[in-house]
PDB file of C-alpha atoms in Angstrom:
ATOM      1  CA  UNK A   1     126.014  82.300  91.936  1.00 45.00           C
ATOM      2  CA  UNK A   2     127.122  80.900  95.289  1.00 46.00           C
ATOM      3  CA  UNK A   3     124.568  79.832  97.875  1.00 59.00           C
ATOM      4  CA  UNK A   4     125.769  82.531 100.300  1.00 85.00           C
ATOM      5  CA  UNK A   5     124.810  85.859  98.753  1.00 88.00           C
ATOM      6  CA  UNK A   6     127.001  87.834 101.176  1.00 89.00           C
ATOM      7  CA  UNK A   7     130.107  85.882 100.194  1.00 88.00           C
ATOM      8  CA  UNK A   8     129.309  86.502  96.534  1.00 89.00           C
ATOM      9  CA  UNK A   9     128.927  90.241  97.144  1.00 92.00           C
ATOM     10  CA  UNK A  10     132.313  90.259  98.903  1.00 90.00           C
ATOM     11  CA  UNK A  11     133.967  88.587  95.934  1.00 89.00           C
ATOM     12  CA  UNK A  12     132.424  91.073  93.480  1.00 90.00           C
ATOM     13  CA  UNK A  13     132.992  94.147  95.656  1.00 90.00           C
ATOM     14  CA  UNK A  14     136.216  95.441  94.046  1.00 90.00           C
ATOM     15  CA  UNK A  15     134.664  95.435  90.567  1.00 91.00           C
ATOM     16  CA  UNK A  16     131.495  97.304  91.622  1.00 92.00           C
ATOM     17  CA  UNK A  17     130.645 100.914  90.830  1.00 93.00           C
ATOM     18  CA  UNK A  18     130.860 103.531  93.551  1.00 93.00           C
ATOM     19  CA  UNK A  19     127.098 103.527  94.142  1.00 94.00           C
ATOM     20  CA  UNK A  20     126.987  99.719  94.247  1.00 94.00           C
ATOM     21  CA  UNK A  21     129.796  99.686  96.818  1.00 93.00           C
ATOM     22  CA  UNK A  22     127.832 102.196  98.886  1.00 94.00           C
ATOM     23  CA  UNK A  23     124.827  99.899  98.757  1.00 95.00           C
ATOM     24  CA  UNK A  24     126.932  96.829  99.575  1.00 93.00           C
ATOM     25  CA  UNK A  25     128.439  98.614 102.596  1.00 93.00           C
ATOM     26  CA  UNK A  26     124.967  99.368 103.910  1.00 93.00           C
ATOM     27  CA  UNK A  27     123.840  95.773 103.356  1.00 92.00           C
ATOM     28  CA  UNK A  28     126.832  94.362 105.242  1.00 90.00           C
ATOM     29  CA  UNK A  29     126.218  96.721 108.155  1.00 89.00           C
ATOM     30  CA  UNK A  30     122.460  96.068 108.286  1.00 87.00           C
ATOM     31  CA  UNK A  31     122.153  92.565 106.808  1.00 82.00           C
ATOM     32  CA  UNK A  32     119.533  91.369 109.316  1.00 78.00           C
ATOM     33  CA  UNK A  33     117.330  94.415 108.746  1.00 83.00           C
ATOM     34  CA  UNK A  34     117.506  94.716 104.952  1.00 88.00           C
ATOM     35  CA  UNK A  35     115.422  91.584 104.339  1.00 84.00           C
ATOM     36  CA  UNK A  36     112.444  93.362 105.947  1.00 82.00           C
ATOM     37  CA  UNK A  37     112.808  96.573 103.912  1.00 85.00           C
ATOM     38  CA  UNK A  38     111.025  97.617 100.743  1.00 85.00           C
ATOM     39  CA  UNK A  39     113.156  98.707  97.818  1.00 89.00           C
ATOM     40  CA  UNK A  40     112.096 102.321  98.434  1.00 87.00           C
ATOM     41  CA  UNK A  41     113.049 102.129 102.111  1.00 86.00           C
ATOM     42  CA  UNK A  42     116.445 100.616 101.272  1.00 91.00           C
ATOM     43  CA  UNK A  43     117.099 103.278  98.649  1.00 92.00           C
ATOM     44  CA  UNK A  44     116.415 106.061 101.145  1.00 90.00           C
ATOM     45  CA  UNK A  45     118.384 104.427 103.956  1.00 91.00           C
ATOM     46  CA  UNK A  46     121.435 103.602 101.850  1.00 94.00           C
ATOM     47  CA  UNK A  47     121.473 106.822  99.852  1.00 95.00           C
ATOM     48  CA  UNK A  48     121.262 105.211  96.408  1.00 94.00           C
ATOM     49  CA  UNK A  49     118.510 105.091  93.791  1.00 94.00           C
ATOM     50  CA  UNK A  50     116.026 102.259  93.296  1.00 92.00           C
ATOM     51  CA  UNK A  51     117.502 101.761  89.828  1.00 94.00           C
ATOM     52  CA  UNK A  52     120.921 101.185  91.423  1.00 95.00           C
ATOM     53  CA  UNK A  53     119.427  98.514  93.682  1.00 95.00           C
ATOM     54  CA  UNK A  54     117.796  96.776  90.717  1.00 94.00           C
ATOM     55  CA  UNK A  55     121.057  96.810  88.743  1.00 94.00           C
ATOM     56  CA  UNK A  56     122.925  95.597  91.833  1.00 94.00           C
ATOM     57  CA  UNK A  57     120.590  92.596  92.178  1.00 94.00           C
ATOM     58  CA  UNK A  58     120.768  91.698  88.503  1.00 93.00           C
ATOM     59  CA  UNK A  59     124.549  91.988  88.633  1.00 92.00           C
ATOM     60  CA  UNK A  60     124.451  89.234  91.242  1.00 90.00           C
ATOM     61  CA  UNK A  61     122.545  86.987  88.824  1.00 91.00           C
ATOM     62  CA  UNK A  62     119.177  87.588  90.493  1.00 91.00           C
ATOM     63  CA  UNK A  63     115.874  88.459  88.826  1.00 89.00           C
ATOM     64  CA  UNK A  64     115.278  91.444  91.082  1.00 90.00           C
ATOM     65  CA  UNK A  65     115.096  92.853  94.585  1.00 91.00           C
ATOM     66  CA  UNK A  66     112.586  90.355  95.963  1.00 87.00           C
ATOM     67  CA  UNK A  67     114.832  87.455  94.964  1.00 90.00           C
ATOM     68  CA  UNK A  68     117.739  89.255  96.643  1.00 91.00           C
ATOM     69  CA  UNK A  69     115.777  89.568  99.906  1.00 88.00           C
ATOM     70  CA  UNK A  70     114.985  85.868  99.757  1.00 87.00           C
ATOM     71  CA  UNK A  71     118.669  85.030  99.234  1.00 87.00           C
ATOM     72  CA  UNK A  72     119.612  87.312 102.118  1.00 87.00           C
ATOM     73  CA  UNK A  73     117.034  85.679 104.388  1.00 83.00           C
ATOM     74  CA  UNK A  74     118.500  82.242 103.652  1.00 81.00           C
ATOM     75  CA  UNK A  75     121.951  83.194 104.949  1.00 79.00           C
ATOM     76  CA  UNK A  76     120.652  85.123 107.960  1.00 66.00           C
ATOM     77  CA  UNK A  77     120.349  83.291 111.262  1.00 53.00           C
ATOM     78  CA  UNK A  78     116.908  81.764 110.873  1.00 52.00           C
ATOM     79  CA  UNK A  79     115.112  78.695 112.152  1.00 53.00           C
ATOM     80  CA  UNK A  80     113.560  75.972 110.013  1.00 51.00           C
ATOM     81  CA  UNK A  81     110.302  77.943 110.190  1.00 51.00           C
ATOM     82  CA  UNK A  82     111.947  81.068 108.773  1.00 50.00           C
ATOM     83  CA  UNK A  83     111.930  82.948 112.079  1.00 54.00           C
ATOM     84  CA  UNK A  84     114.982  85.104 112.902  1.00 51.00           C
ATOM     85  CA  UNK A  85     116.903  83.572 115.796  1.00 49.00           C
ATOM     86  CA  UNK A  86     117.706  86.952 117.327  1.00 49.00           C
ATOM     87  CA  UNK A  87     114.134  87.331 118.582  1.00 52.00           C
ATOM     88  CA  UNK A  88     112.877  85.741 121.766  1.00 53.00           C
ATOM     89  CA  UNK A  89     109.689  84.615 120.050  1.00 69.00           C
ATOM     90  CA  UNK A  90     111.414  82.564 117.349  1.00 76.00           C
ATOM     91  CA  UNK A  91     109.934  79.076 117.017  1.00 79.00           C
ATOM     92  CA  UNK A  92     112.603  76.354 116.900  1.00 80.00           C
ATOM     93  CA  UNK A  93     112.407  72.625 116.266  1.00 77.00           C
ATOM     94  CA  UNK A  94     113.351  72.050 119.929  1.00 82.00           C
ATOM     95  CA  UNK A  95     110.303  73.862 121.313  1.00 87.00           C
ATOM     96  CA  UNK A  96     107.512  71.999 123.002  1.00 91.00           C
ATOM     97  CA  UNK A  97     104.023  72.545 121.634  1.00 92.00           C
ATOM     98  CA  UNK A  98     103.171  74.712 124.648  1.00 92.00           C
ATOM     99  CA  UNK A  99     106.233  76.901 124.028  1.00 91.00           C
ATOM    100  CA  UNK A 100     105.294  77.227 120.359  1.00 89.00           C
ATOM    101  CA  UNK A 101     101.843  78.489 121.362  1.00 92.00           C
ATOM    102  CA  UNK A 102     103.279  80.953 123.867  1.00 91.00           C
ATOM    103  CA  UNK A 103     105.762  82.326 121.336  1.00 90.00           C
ATOM    104  CA  UNK A 104     103.080  82.700 118.679  1.00 90.00           C
ATOM    105  CA  UNK A 105     100.905  84.514 121.207  1.00 93.00           C
ATOM    106  CA  UNK A 106     103.747  86.932 121.973  1.00 93.00           C
ATOM    107  CA  UNK A 107     104.315  87.562 118.269  1.00 90.00           C
ATOM    108  CA  UNK A 108     100.628  88.161 117.562  1.00 93.00           C
ATOM    109  CA  UNK A 109     100.177  90.512 120.519  1.00 94.00           C
ATOM    110  CA  UNK A 110     103.286  92.420 119.441  1.00 93.00           C
ATOM    111  CA  UNK A 111     101.812  92.843 115.966  1.00 93.00           C
ATOM    112  CA  UNK A 112      98.701  94.459 117.443  1.00 95.00           C
ATOM    113  CA  UNK A 113     100.763  96.664 119.769  1.00 96.00           C
ATOM    114  CA  UNK A 114     102.929  97.854 116.880  1.00 95.00           C
ATOM    115  CA  UNK A 115      99.835  98.549 114.771  1.00 96.00           C
ATOM    116  CA  UNK A 116      98.322 100.571 117.598  1.00 96.00           C
ATOM    117  CA  UNK A 117     101.524 102.618 117.886  1.00 96.00           C
ATOM    118  CA  UNK A 118     101.440 103.279 114.124  1.00 95.00           C
ATOM    119  CA  UNK A 119      97.796 104.373 114.154  1.00 96.00           C
ATOM    120  CA  UNK A 120      97.273 107.977 113.059  1.00 96.00           C
ATOM    121  CA  UNK A 121      93.957 109.490 114.130  1.00 96.00           C
ATOM    122  CA  UNK A 122      93.913 112.100 111.357  1.00 97.00           C
ATOM    123  CA  UNK A 123      94.517 109.480 108.658  1.00 97.00           C
ATOM    124  CA  UNK A 124      91.847 107.246 110.171  1.00 97.00           C
ATOM    125  CA  UNK A 125      89.333 110.093 110.259  1.00 97.00           C
ATOM    126  CA  UNK A 126      90.078 110.933 106.612  1.00 98.00           C
ATOM    127  CA  UNK A 127      89.652 107.280 105.649  1.00 98.00           C
ATOM    128  CA  UNK A 128      86.303 107.091 107.415  1.00 98.00           C
ATOM    129  CA  UNK A 129      85.144 110.278 105.672  1.00 98.00           C
ATOM    130  CA  UNK A 130      86.077 108.793 102.293  1.00 98.00           C
ATOM    131  CA  UNK A 131      84.309 105.510 103.073  1.00 98.00           C
ATOM    132  CA  UNK A 132      81.191 107.307 104.301  1.00 97.00           C
ATOM    133  CA  UNK A 133      80.912 109.529 101.244  1.00 97.00           C
ATOM    134  CA  UNK A 134      81.657 106.909  98.608  1.00 97.00           C
ATOM    135  CA  UNK A 135      79.131 105.550  96.120  1.00 97.00           C
ATOM    136  CA  UNK A 136      81.061 102.257  96.036  1.00 98.00           C
ATOM    137  CA  UNK A 137      83.973 100.923  98.069  1.00 98.00           C
ATOM    138  CA  UNK A 138      85.985  98.173  96.388  1.00 98.00           C
ATOM    139  CA  UNK A 139      87.937  95.970  98.811  1.00 98.00           C
ATOM    140  CA  UNK A 140      90.929  94.709  96.832  1.00 98.00           C
ATOM    141  CA  UNK A 141      94.168  92.800  97.373  1.00 96.00           C
ATOM    142  CA  UNK A 142      96.153  89.995  95.778  1.00 92.00           C
ATOM    143  CA  UNK A 143      97.453  86.726  97.152  1.00 89.00           C
ATOM    144  CA  UNK A 144      97.332  86.599 100.935  1.00 89.00           C
ATOM    145  CA  UNK A 145      96.270  90.252 100.998  1.00 93.00           C
ATOM    146  CA  UNK A 146      93.114  89.292  99.104  1.00 95.00           C
ATOM    147  CA  UNK A 147      92.090  87.317 102.193  1.00 95.00           C
ATOM    148  CA  UNK A 148      92.275  90.577 104.149  1.00 96.00           C
ATOM    149  CA  UNK A 149      90.279  92.389 101.475  1.00 97.00           C
ATOM    150  CA  UNK A 150      87.587  89.725 101.712  1.00 97.00           C
ATOM    151  CA  UNK A 151      87.579  90.032 105.506  1.00 97.00           C
ATOM    152  CA  UNK A 152      87.074  93.801 105.238  1.00 98.00           C
ATOM    153  CA  UNK A 153      84.228  93.331 102.769  1.00 98.00           C
ATOM    154  CA  UNK A 154      82.554  90.735 105.010  1.00 97.00           C
ATOM    155  CA  UNK A 155      82.851  93.014 108.046  1.00 97.00           C
ATOM    156  CA  UNK A 156      81.577  96.173 106.397  1.00 97.00           C
ATOM    157  CA  UNK A 157      78.821  94.314 104.523  1.00 96.00           C
ATOM    158  CA  UNK A 158      76.974  93.953 107.823  1.00 95.00           C
ATOM    159  CA  UNK A 159      76.659  97.753 107.999  1.00 95.00           C
ATOM    160  CA  UNK A 160      76.429  98.934 104.378  1.00 96.00           C
ATOM    161  CA  UNK A 161      75.668  97.678 100.873  1.00 95.00           C
ATOM    162  CA  UNK A 162      78.222 100.001  99.262  1.00 96.00           C
ATOM    163  CA  UNK A 163      81.173  97.669  99.957  1.00 98.00           C
ATOM    164  CA  UNK A 164      82.150  95.252  97.169  1.00 98.00           C
ATOM    165  CA  UNK A 165      84.807  92.577  96.747  1.00 98.00           C
ATOM    166  CA  UNK A 166      86.277  91.101  93.562  1.00 97.00           C
ATOM    167  CA  UNK A 167      88.772  88.256  93.851  1.00 95.00           C
ATOM    168  CA  UNK A 168      90.166  87.887  90.341  1.00 94.00           C
ATOM    169  CA  UNK A 169      92.984  90.342  89.545  1.00 92.00           C
ATOM    170  CA  UNK A 170      91.810  90.832  85.949  1.00 94.00           C
ATOM    171  CA  UNK A 171      88.288  91.678  87.095  1.00 96.00           C
ATOM    172  CA  UNK A 172      89.760  94.026  89.697  1.00 96.00           C
ATOM    173  CA  UNK A 173      91.623  95.890  86.958  1.00 96.00           C
ATOM    174  CA  UNK A 174      88.452  96.122  84.854  1.00 97.00           C
ATOM    175  CA  UNK A 175      86.419  97.490  87.778  1.00 97.00           C
ATOM    176  CA  UNK A 176      89.183  99.952  88.615  1.00 97.00           C
ATOM    177  CA  UNK A 177      89.227 101.231  85.033  1.00 97.00           C
ATOM    178  CA  UNK A 178      85.558 102.223  85.400  1.00 97.00           C
ATOM    179  CA  UNK A 179      85.966 103.955  88.773  1.00 97.00           C
ATOM    180  CA  UNK A 180      85.424 107.697  89.118  1.00 97.00           C
ATOM    181  CA  UNK A 181      85.588 110.378  91.802  1.00 97.00           C
ATOM    182  CA  UNK A 182      82.596 108.882  93.633  1.00 98.00           C
ATOM    183  CA  UNK A 183      84.405 105.574  94.249  1.00 98.00           C
ATOM    184  CA  UNK A 184      86.949 104.440  96.836  1.00 98.00           C
ATOM    185  CA  UNK A 185      89.469 101.603  96.637  1.00 98.00           C
ATOM    186  CA  UNK A 186      90.315 100.013  99.993  1.00 98.00           C
ATOM    187  CA  UNK A 187      93.494  98.179  99.051  1.00 98.00           C
ATOM    188  CA  UNK A 188      95.502  95.692 101.127  1.00 97.00           C
ATOM    189  CA  UNK A 189      99.181  95.133 100.345  1.00 93.00           C
ATOM    190  CA  UNK A 190     101.767  94.413 103.035  1.00 90.00           C
ATOM    191  CA  UNK A 191     104.670  95.397 100.757  1.00 85.00           C
ATOM    192  CA  UNK A 192     102.907  97.979  98.596  1.00 88.00           C
ATOM    193  CA  UNK A 193     105.127  96.819  95.731  1.00 81.00           C
ATOM    194  CA  UNK A 194     103.512  94.349  93.324  1.00 83.00           C
ATOM    195  CA  UNK A 195     102.791  94.576  89.598  1.00 84.00           C
ATOM    196  CA  UNK A 196      99.176  93.388  89.909  1.00 89.00           C
ATOM    197  CA  UNK A 197      98.573  96.105  92.494  1.00 91.00           C
ATOM    198  CA  UNK A 198      99.718  98.843  90.109  1.00 92.00           C
ATOM    199  CA  UNK A 199      97.456  97.419  87.391  1.00 93.00           C
ATOM    200  CA  UNK A 200      94.531  98.190  89.714  1.00 96.00           C
ATOM    201  CA  UNK A 201      95.566 101.410  91.423  1.00 96.00           C
ATOM    202  CA  UNK A 202      96.820 103.358  88.394  1.00 96.00           C
ATOM    203  CA  UNK A 203      93.581 103.244  86.360  1.00 97.00           C
ATOM    204  CA  UNK A 204      91.527 103.872  89.498  1.00 97.00           C
ATOM    205  CA  UNK A 205      93.633 106.939  90.286  1.00 97.00           C
ATOM    206  CA  UNK A 206      93.399 108.166  86.699  1.00 96.00           C
ATOM    207  CA  UNK A 207      89.616 107.925  86.899  1.00 97.00           C
ATOM    208  CA  UNK A 208      89.514 110.078  90.037  1.00 97.00           C
ATOM    209  CA  UNK A 209      88.853 107.360  92.630  1.00 98.00           C
ATOM    210  CA  UNK A 210      90.231 107.806  96.136  1.00 98.00           C
ATOM    211  CA  UNK A 211      92.615 105.131  97.419  1.00 98.00           C
ATOM    212  CA  UNK A 212      92.990 103.944 101.013  1.00 98.00           C
ATOM    213  CA  UNK A 213      96.044 101.714 101.413  1.00 97.00           C
ATOM    214  CA  UNK A 214      96.623  99.306 104.286  1.00 97.00           C
ATOM    215  CA  UNK A 215     100.317  98.384 104.259  1.00 94.00           C
ATOM    216  CA  UNK A 216     103.479  98.045 106.326  1.00 90.00           C
ATOM    217  CA  UNK A 217     105.554 100.521 104.314  1.00 87.00           C
ATOM    218  CA  UNK A 218     104.801 104.232 104.093  1.00 87.00           C
ATOM    219  CA  UNK A 219     107.180 104.617 101.136  1.00 84.00           C
ATOM    220  CA  UNK A 220     106.239 102.356  98.244  1.00 84.00           C
ATOM    221  CA  UNK A 221     104.771 102.563  94.730  1.00 86.00           C
ATOM    222  CA  UNK A 222     101.296 101.987  96.178  1.00 91.00           C
ATOM    223  CA  UNK A 223     101.775 104.659  98.836  1.00 92.00           C
ATOM    224  CA  UNK A 224     102.653 107.189  96.146  1.00 91.00           C
ATOM    225  CA  UNK A 225      99.242 106.592  94.544  1.00 95.00           C
ATOM    226  CA  UNK A 226      97.232 106.598  97.775  1.00 97.00           C
ATOM    227  CA  UNK A 227      95.176 109.325  99.419  1.00 98.00           C
ATOM    228  CA  UNK A 228      95.316 107.704 102.852  1.00 98.00           C
ATOM    229  CA  UNK A 229      97.867 105.246 104.241  1.00 97.00           C
ATOM    230  CA  UNK A 230      97.128 103.096 107.300  1.00 98.00           C
ATOM    231  CA  UNK A 231     100.143 101.201 108.620  1.00 96.00           C
ATOM    232  CA  UNK A 232     100.121  97.730 110.156  1.00 94.00           C
ATOM    233  CA  UNK A 233     102.795  96.336 112.452  1.00 89.00           C
ATOM    234  CA  UNK A 234     104.852  93.111 112.341  1.00 84.00           C
ATOM    235  CA  UNK A 235     108.044  92.610 110.331  1.00 82.00           C
ATOM    236  CA  UNK A 236     107.717  89.804 107.800  1.00 77.00           C
ATOM    237  CA  UNK A 237     110.785  88.269 106.174  1.00 70.00           C
ATOM    238  CA  UNK A 238     110.643  86.664 102.697  1.00 68.00           C
ATOM    239  CA  UNK A 239     110.648  83.255 104.420  1.00 68.00           C
ATOM    240  CA  UNK A 240     107.582  84.217 106.489  1.00 65.00           C
ATOM    241  CA  UNK A 241     105.317  85.246 103.630  1.00 67.00           C
ATOM    242  CA  UNK A 242     101.660  85.094 104.660  1.00 69.00           C
ATOM    243  CA  UNK A 243     102.429  85.204 108.382  1.00 83.00           C
ATOM    244  CA  UNK A 244      99.434  85.315 110.702  1.00 91.00           C
ATOM    245  CA  UNK A 245     101.013  88.121 112.756  1.00 91.00           C
ATOM    246  CA  UNK A 246     101.020  90.456 109.763  1.00 91.00           C
ATOM    247  CA  UNK A 247      97.394  89.567 109.059  1.00 94.00           C
ATOM    248  CA  UNK A 248      96.432  90.199 112.692  1.00 95.00           C
ATOM    249  CA  UNK A 249      97.831  93.714 112.423  1.00 95.00           C
ATOM    250  CA  UNK A 250      95.727  94.311 109.311  1.00 96.00           C
ATOM    251  CA  UNK A 251      92.622  92.812 110.911  1.00 96.00           C
ATOM    252  CA  UNK A 252      93.038  95.215 113.812  1.00 97.00           C
ATOM    253  CA  UNK A 253      92.936  98.067 111.295  1.00 98.00           C
ATOM    254  CA  UNK A 254      89.786  96.608 109.722  1.00 98.00           C
ATOM    255  CA  UNK A 255      88.181  96.451 113.144  1.00 97.00           C
ATOM    256  CA  UNK A 256      88.941 100.009 114.214  1.00 97.00           C
ATOM    257  CA  UNK A 257      87.957 101.339 110.787  1.00 98.00           C
ATOM    258  CA  UNK A 258      84.654  99.489 111.036  1.00 97.00           C
ATOM    259  CA  UNK A 259      83.792 100.878 114.470  1.00 97.00           C
ATOM    260  CA  UNK A 260      84.837 104.399 113.469  1.00 97.00           C
ATOM    261  CA  UNK A 261      82.619 104.070 110.389  1.00 97.00           C
ATOM    262  CA  UNK A 262      79.656 102.932 112.495  1.00 97.00           C
ATOM    263  CA  UNK A 263      80.156 105.768 114.988  1.00 97.00           C
ATOM    264  CA  UNK A 264      80.110 108.280 112.137  1.00 97.00           C
ATOM    265  CA  UNK A 265      76.987 106.735 110.563  1.00 96.00           C
ATOM    266  CA  UNK A 266      75.054 105.443 113.608  1.00 95.00           C
ATOM    267  CA  UNK A 267      71.497 105.310 112.272  1.00 95.00           C
ATOM    268  CA  UNK A 268      72.358 103.861 108.878  1.00 93.00           C
ATOM    269  CA  UNK A 269      74.692 101.242 110.354  1.00 95.00           C
ATOM    270  CA  UNK A 270      72.316 100.272 113.171  1.00 95.00           C
ATOM    271  CA  UNK A 271      69.501  99.679 110.668  1.00 95.00           C
ATOM    272  CA  UNK A 272      71.745  97.675 108.347  1.00 95.00           C
ATOM    273  CA  UNK A 273      73.243  95.561 111.133  1.00 92.00           C
ATOM    274  CA  UNK A 274      69.765  94.751 112.442  1.00 93.00           C
ATOM    275  CA  UNK A 275      68.614  93.718 108.962  1.00 94.00           C
ATOM    276  CA  UNK A 276      71.705  91.565 108.268  1.00 92.00           C
ATOM    277  CA  UNK A 277      71.497  89.962 111.696  1.00 91.00           C
ATOM    278  CA  UNK A 278      67.884  88.961 111.076  1.00 91.00           C
ATOM    279  CA  UNK A 279      68.758  87.650 107.622  1.00 90.00           C
ATOM    280  CA  UNK A 280      71.406  85.285 108.994  1.00 89.00           C
ATOM    281  CA  UNK A 281      69.558  84.359 112.195  1.00 88.00           C
ATOM    282  CA  UNK A 282      67.187  82.035 110.353  1.00 84.00           C
ATOM    283  CA  UNK A 283      70.172  80.073 109.032  1.00 86.00           C
ATOM    284  CA  UNK A 284      71.259  79.079 112.537  1.00 83.00           C
ATOM    285  CA  UNK A 285      69.941  75.895 114.140  1.00 78.00           C
TER     286      UNK A 285
END
């Protein structure tokens, strides 16, 4: 396969099926946007099935859709840091350190603003009700999202002992298999489309557990299994995996969930926060 995926698609276009040509037409028209889309979002936008997209990618000699997005990101106008050059906050190798800091600040603030715009009060209230009524709340995620899951566990652990965190994906799957209707899974996944994620969410759902998903995409395999979906802002290209901006959007959700939880359970949380504060106070010099 050639290094420029768009050129390769052009060369193969006349031999493609009708549905593949329809997909290719959409990609050419929206090439800068497609790299930020989930496979479900692209299927809906282009009017083809997810299976068509998978076959399309494999026909190009790629392992799957994620590898296609990475190839598309490489030929898009990006900087050495993976930032798209069509945004004013893109960091370039010609920026001074002060300009880098200012651009990162703009990007991070934008992520919080977008997350605030995506906030749904009804979904938040339902999530808080599920958290408050749960016997156990497992904070799960994989890769960079596991860092967010750990952050949520650390935050909520100051107010309740019902929140638990397991780092290893195998142990997550085992815990999920033993979940029932009294348990809640608070799951972090920016894409909502990973195999390890499904290995956790499917058995948890089968056991009756409720699932709260924090993600960027409302249409994804994880979203289909979830009872509540909370959306974070910030577009993240394949070359920006693990971006701080995306994490800041998710941390904002953790923060407003935490305060909503405390407001719903004031006495219990106040007592727990006092006890945990005293426990850690003696460790400070």
